[in-house]
């Protein structure tokens, strides 16, 4: 692979700026059997919580115009079972492993960060402060989510920072009045990078049954439908913070990735597109490489924020 796609996020040097988005990619043997995960710049695991979680009642996903709504609700085995079950596989990977975590107490954030810090094969932690399908609880945030409250965002990042030297990424919510205020709080607290955006709160209705489609009534909208919203948020954040931004939201092609990079992103994550074509991430890497070759771009980082307005 050429060096044209190499980028830096915090302490991490990535072979390319394309990552899998949390919750949309298996991160296990099952996917590695037909897809070479090591082609990606990094993989981000499904968000892990302290204890096992069942998630929300079904139905938990529904297709919508140019996207989907999910209300999975952070189903997962809990951090200790996750580490036991996935360690052997994740350790073998050559690409960077980033683990996503969420919690409903300061204590759990602290314990989980410490546990991950002990694992040398885990290169960074993404703090999911923004899942619309859970509540972080009133003790942590003034609102439903940590990423809706700048003070709570700052507090949790400072705690995590205290317990790990690994690169810390704060994943933000679009469900706010001003995402740049939260991004600034994250940067001030020591976040090494910002991921934006998580899903937008949404719902779908079944007219025949006169009922919501999702068991949880509400969910989070993702896919191409949210790309223009995400682009604007990434652009706005890039004007307010210096740390790298990892863009997420409806990315299905190298052109989408380049749009985000021009708007100030250093890297991108691919989520919903993976459900349509599991090879999307790899295709984007190949197409970005071709683009740099054709345009004689020595390193893709020269395009970060290069939008002419
Ligand atoms: C089925 C599904 C599950 C998701 N689970 C998580 C999760 O566990 N943690 C998280 O931070 N984001 C989660 N997300 C949000 C994605 O990581 C991403 O931020 C969002 O879908 C927007 O990107 P996209 O339009 O490329 O999908 C999930 C999204 C989907 C569609």
Coordinates of C-alpha atoms and ligand atoms in Angstrom, one line a residue:
X1 CA 0.0 0.0 0.0
X2 CA 1.3 3.4 -0.9
X3 CA 2.2 6.0 1.8
X4 CA -0.2 8.5 0.3
X5 CA -3.0 7.4 2.6
X6 CA -1.1 7.4 5.9
X7 CA -2.6 9.7 8.5
X8 CA -2.2 10.3 12.2
X9 CA -4.9 10.3 14.9
X10 CA -3.5 11.1 18.3
X11 CA -0.7 8.6 18.9
X12 CA -1.9 6.4 16.1
X13 CA -0.3 6.2 12.7
X14 CA -2.9 4.7 10.4
X15 CA -2.1 3.1 7.0
X16 CA -5.2 4.8 5.6
X17 CA -8.0 6.9 6.9
X18 CA -10.9 4.4 6.5
X19 CA -12.3 2.7 9.6
X20 CA -15.4 0.6 10.4
X21 CA -18.0 2.4 12.4
X22 CA -19.0 1.0 15.8
X23 CA -21.9 -1.5 15.8
X24 CA -21.9 -2.0 12.1
X25 CA -19.0 -4.4 11.6
X26 CA -18.5 -7.9 13.1
X27 CA -14.9 -7.6 14.3
X28 CA -14.7 -11.4 14.5
X29 CA -13.5 -14.5 12.6
X30 CA -16.9 -14.7 10.8
X31 CA -16.1 -11.5 8.8
X32 CA -12.4 -12.1 8.5
X33 CA -13.1 -15.3 6.6
X34 CA -14.2 -13.5 3.5
X35 CA -12.9 -9.9 4.1
X36 CA -9.3 -8.9 5.0
X37 CA -9.9 -6.6 8.0
X38 CA -6.3 -5.6 7.9
X39 CA -6.9 -3.5 4.7
X40 CA -8.7 -0.9 6.9
X41 CA -6.9 1.8 8.7
X42 CA -8.6 0.7 12.0
X43 CA -11.6 -1.2 13.2
X44 CA -13.9 0.0 15.9
X45 CA -15.8 -2.5 18.0
X46 CA -19.5 -2.5 18.8
X47 CA -19.9 -0.3 22.0
X48 CA -19.1 -2.4 25.1
X49 CA -20.8 -1.8 28.4
X50 CA -19.7 -2.8 31.9
X51 CA -22.3 -5.6 32.3
X52 CA -24.1 -7.8 29.7
X53 CA -27.0 -6.0 28.0
X54 CA -30.0 -7.5 26.2
X55 CA -30.7 -4.4 24.1
X56 CA -34.1 -3.2 23.1
X57 CA -37.2 -5.2 22.1
X58 CA -37.6 -6.1 18.4
X59 CA -38.2 -4.9 15.8
X60 CA -34.8 -3.2 16.1
X61 CA -34.0 -2.1 12.5
X62 CA -36.1 -0.7 9.7
X63 CA -35.1 0.5 6.2
X64 CA -36.0 4.0 5.3
X65 CA -35.5 6.3 2.3
X66 CA -31.7 6.3 1.8
X67 CA -31.0 4.9 5.2
X68 CA -32.1 2.9 8.1
X69 CA -33.3 3.4 11.7
X70 CA -31.8 1.1 14.4
X71 CA -32.7 0.8 18.0
X72 CA -30.4 -2.0 19.0
X73 CA -29.8 -0.5 22.5
X74 CA -26.2 -1.5 23.0
X75 CA -26.7 -5.3 23.2
X76 CA -23.5 -6.9 24.3
X77 CA -21.7 -9.4 26.5
X78 CA -20.2 -6.9 29.0
X79 CA -16.6 -5.9 29.0
X80 CA -15.0 -8.9 30.8
X81 CA -16.7 -11.4 28.5
X82 CA -15.9 -9.3 25.5
X83 CA -12.2 -9.3 26.4
X84 CA -12.2 -13.0 27.1
X85 CA -14.1 -13.9 23.9
X86 CA -12.4 -11.5 21.4
X87 CA -8.9 -11.2 22.7
X88 CA -7.3 -14.0 20.7
X89 CA -8.8 -12.8 17.4
X90 CA -8.2 -9.1 17.9
X91 CA -4.6 -9.7 19.0
X92 CA -3.9 -11.3 15.6
X93 CA -5.0 -8.3 13.6
X94 CA -2.4 -6.0 12.0
X95 CA -4.8 -3.1 11.7
X96 CA -5.4 -0.9 14.8
X97 CA -8.1 -2.1 17.2
X98 CA -10.2 0.7 18.7
X99 CA -12.7 -0.4 21.4
X100 CA -15.9 1.6 21.9
X101 CA -17.3 1.9 25.4
X102 CA -20.3 3.5 27.1
X103 CA -21.4 3.5 30.8
X104 CA -24.0 5.0 33.1
X105 CA -21.7 5.9 36.0
X106 CA -18.3 7.6 36.4
X107 CA -17.1 4.5 38.3
X108 CA -17.9 2.2 35.3
X109 CA -16.2 4.5 32.9
X110 CA -13.1 4.4 35.1
X111 CA -13.1 0.6 35.5
X112 CA -13.6 0.0 31.8
X113 CA -10.9 2.5 30.8
X114 CA -8.5 0.8 33.2
X115 CA -9.3 -2.6 31.9
X116 CA -8.7 -1.6 28.3
X117 CA -5.5 0.3 29.2
X118 CA -4.0 -3.1 30.3
X119 CA -4.5 -4.6 26.9
X120 CA -1.6 -3.8 24.6
X121 CA -3.4 -4.9 21.4
X122 CA -6.0 -2.2 21.9
X123 CA -4.6 0.9 20.5
X124 CA -7.3 3.5 21.2
X125 CA -10.7 3.9 23.0
X126 CA -13.7 5.6 21.5
X127 CA -16.0 6.9 24.2
X128 CA -19.6 6.5 22.9
X129 CA -21.1 9.5 24.6
X130 CA -24.0 9.7 22.1
X131 CA -26.0 6.5 21.5
X132 CA -29.6 7.7 21.1
X133 CA -31.0 4.3 22.1
X134 CA -29.9 4.4 25.7
X135 CA -29.9 7.0 28.5
X136 CA -26.7 7.8 30.4
X137 CA -28.9 8.7 33.4
X138 CA -29.5 11.9 35.3
X139 CA -26.5 11.4 37.6
X140 CA -24.1 11.8 34.6
X141 CA -25.8 14.3 32.3
X142 CA -28.3 17.1 32.6
X143 CA -29.9 15.5 29.5
X144 CA -30.4 12.0 28.2
X145 CA -26.9 11.7 26.8
X146 CA -23.5 12.8 28.0
X147 CA -22.8 14.3 24.6
X148 CA -25.7 16.6 25.0
X149 CA -24.1 18.3 28.0
X150 CA -20.7 20.0 27.7
X151 CA -19.9 19.7 31.4
X152 CA -20.7 16.0 31.5
X153 CA -18.7 15.5 28.3
X154 CA -15.7 17.2 29.9
X155 CA -16.1 15.2 33.1
X156 CA -16.1 11.8 31.5
X157 CA -13.2 12.5 29.2
X158 CA -11.1 13.8 32.1
X159 CA -11.8 10.6 34.0
X160 CA -11.0 8.4 31.1
X161 CA -7.8 10.4 30.4
X162 CA -6.7 9.8 34.0
X163 CA -6.9 6.0 33.6
X164 CA -5.4 5.6 30.1
X165 CA -2.5 6.8 28.0
X166 CA -4.1 5.4 24.9
X167 CA -5.5 7.6 22.2
X168 CA -9.0 8.8 23.4
X169 CA -11.7 9.5 20.9
X170 CA -15.0 11.2 21.9
X171 CA -18.0 10.2 19.7
X172 CA -20.5 13.0 19.6
X173 CA -24.3 13.3 19.0
X174 CA -26.0 15.3 16.2
X175 CA -29.0 15.5 18.5
X176 CA -27.9 18.9 20.0
X177 CA -28.4 22.6 19.4
X178 CA -24.7 23.3 18.8
X179 CA -22.3 20.4 18.3
X180 CA -19.3 22.7 18.3
X181 CA -19.9 23.5 22.0
X182 CA -19.6 19.8 22.9
X183 CA -16.6 19.4 20.6
X184 CA -14.8 22.2 22.3
X185 CA -15.6 20.7 25.7
X186 CA -14.2 17.4 24.5
X187 CA -11.0 19.0 23.2
X188 CA -10.6 21.1 26.4
X189 CA -10.9 17.9 28.5
X190 CA -8.1 16.2 26.6
X191 CA -9.8 14.2 23.8
X192 CA -7.2 13.3 21.2
X193 CA -9.9 13.2 18.4
X194 CA -13.6 13.7 17.8
X195 CA -15.8 11.2 16.0
X196 CA -18.9 12.8 14.5
X197 CA -21.7 11.9 14.1
X198 CA -23.7 9.2 15.8
X199 CA -27.3 8.6 14.5
X200 CA -30.1 11.1 14.5
X201 CA -33.2 10.3 16.6
X202 CA -35.9 9.1 14.4
X203 CA -39.1 6.9 14.1
X204 CA -41.0 4.9 11.6
X205 CA -44.8 4.2 11.5
X206 CA -46.7 1.2 10.3
X207 CA -50.0 2.6 9.1
X208 CA -51.8 -0.8 8.7
X209 CA -51.1 -1.6 12.4
X210 CA -51.3 2.1 13.5
X211 CA -48.1 1.3 15.5
X212 CA -44.5 2.4 15.5
X213 CA -42.4 0.0 13.5
X214 CA -39.7 -0.3 16.2
X215 CA -40.2 -2.0 19.5
X216 CA -38.5 0.9 21.2
X217 CA -40.7 3.4 19.3
X218 CA -37.7 5.5 18.5
X219 CA -34.3 4.8 17.1
X220 CA -31.3 6.4 15.3
X221 CA -31.3 7.2 11.6
X222 CA -28.1 6.4 9.6
X223 CA -27.0 6.0 6.0
X224 CA -26.8 8.3 3.0
X225 CA -29.9 10.2 4.3
X226 CA -27.7 11.8 7.0
X227 CA -24.6 12.6 5.0
X228 CA -25.4 16.3 4.3
X229 CA -26.2 16.8 8.0
X230 CA -22.9 15.1 9.0
X231 CA -20.9 17.1 6.5
X232 CA -22.2 20.4 8.0
X233 CA -21.4 19.3 11.5
X234 CA -17.9 18.1 10.6
X235 CA -17.3 21.4 8.8
X236 CA -18.6 23.4 11.8
X237 CA -16.5 21.4 14.3
X238 CA -13.4 21.8 12.2
X239 CA -13.7 25.5 12.5
X240 CA -13.7 25.3 16.3
X241 CA -11.2 22.6 17.3
X242 CA -7.6 21.6 16.5
X243 CA -7.8 17.9 17.3
X244 CA -8.4 15.5 14.3
X245 CA -12.0 14.8 13.4
X246 CA -13.2 11.3 12.3
X247 CA -16.2 11.8 10.1
X248 CA -19.2 9.4 10.2
X249 CA -22.5 9.6 8.4
X250 CA -23.7 8.0 5.2
X251 CA -20.3 7.4 3.6
X252 CA -20.5 4.8 0.8
X253 CA -17.8 5.9 -1.6
X254 CA -14.3 7.4 -1.9
X255 CA -16.0 10.6 -3.1
X256 CA -18.1 10.8 0.1
X257 CA -14.9 10.3 2.1
X258 CA -13.2 13.1 0.1
X259 CA -16.1 15.4 0.8
X260 CA -15.7 14.9 4.5
X261 CA -11.9 15.3 4.3
X262 CA -12.3 18.6 2.4
X263 CA -14.7 19.7 5.1
X264 CA -12.0 19.1 7.8
X265 CA -12.0 15.4 8.6
X266 CA -8.8 13.5 9.0
X267 CA -10.4 10.1 8.7
X268 CA -13.7 8.5 8.1
X269 CA -15.8 5.6 9.4
X270 CA -18.1 3.4 7.3
X271 CA -21.3 2.2 8.9
X272 CA -24.6 1.5 7.3
X273 CA -23.0 1.0 3.8
X274 CA -21.4 -2.2 5.1
X275 CA -24.9 -3.7 5.3
X276 CA -25.4 -3.2 1.6
X277 CA -21.9 -4.2 0.6
X278 CA -19.4 -5.5 3.2
X279 CA -16.5 -4.6 1.0
X280 CA -17.4 -0.9 1.0
X281 CA -14.5 0.1 3.4
X282 CA -11.9 -1.8 1.3
X283 CA -13.3 -0.3 -2.0
X284 CA -13.0 3.2 -0.5
X285 CA -9.4 2.5 0.5
X286 CA -8.6 1.3 -3.1
X287 CA -10.4 4.2 -4.7
X288 CA -8.7 6.8 -2.5
X289 CA -5.4 5.4 -3.4
X290 CA -6.2 5.6 -7.1
X291 CA -7.4 9.2 -6.6
X292 CA -4.2 10.3 -4.9
X293 CA -2.2 8.6 -7.7
X294 CA -4.2 10.2 -10.5
X295 CA -4.1 13.7 -8.9
X296 CA -0.5 13.3 -7.8
X297 CA -1.3 13.9 -4.2
X298 CA 1.7 13.0 -2.1
X299 CA -0.4 12.6 1.1
X300 CA -4.1 12.7 1.6
X301 CA -3.7 14.9 4.7
X302 CA -3.0 17.8 2.3
X303 CA -6.7 17.7 1.5
X304 CA -7.9 18.1 5.1
X305 CA -10.0 21.2 5.3
X306 CA -9.0 22.2 1.8
X307 CA -12.6 23.2 0.9
X308 CA -12.6 26.6 -0.9
X309 CA -15.5 28.8 0.2
Ligands
LIG1 C1 -27.2 -1.2 13.5 C2 -26.3 -0.1 14.0 C3 -25.7 -0.3 15.2 C4 -24.9 0.8 15.8 N1 -24.3 0.6 17.0 C5 -23.5 1.5 17.4 C6 -22.7 1.3 18.6 O1 -22.8 0.3 19.3 N2 -21.9 2.4 19.1 C7 -21.8 3.5 18.4 O2 -21.0 4.4 18.8 N3 -22.5 3.7 17.2 C8 -23.3 2.8 16.8 N4 -24.0 3.0 15.6 C9 -23.8 4.3 14.9 C10 -22.7 4.2 13.8 O3 -21.5 3.8 14.3 C11 -22.6 5.5 13.0 O4 -22.2 6.5 13.9 C12 -23.9 5.9 12.3 O5 -24.6 4.8 11.9 C13 -23.7 6.9 11.2 O6 -22.9 6.3 10.2 P1 -23.4 5.6 8.9 O7 -24.4 6.5 8.3 O8 -22.2 5.3 8.0 O9 -24.1 4.3 9.3 C14 -24.8 2.0 15.0 C15 -25.4 2.1 13.8 C16 -26.1 1.1 13.3 C17 -26.8 1.3 11.9

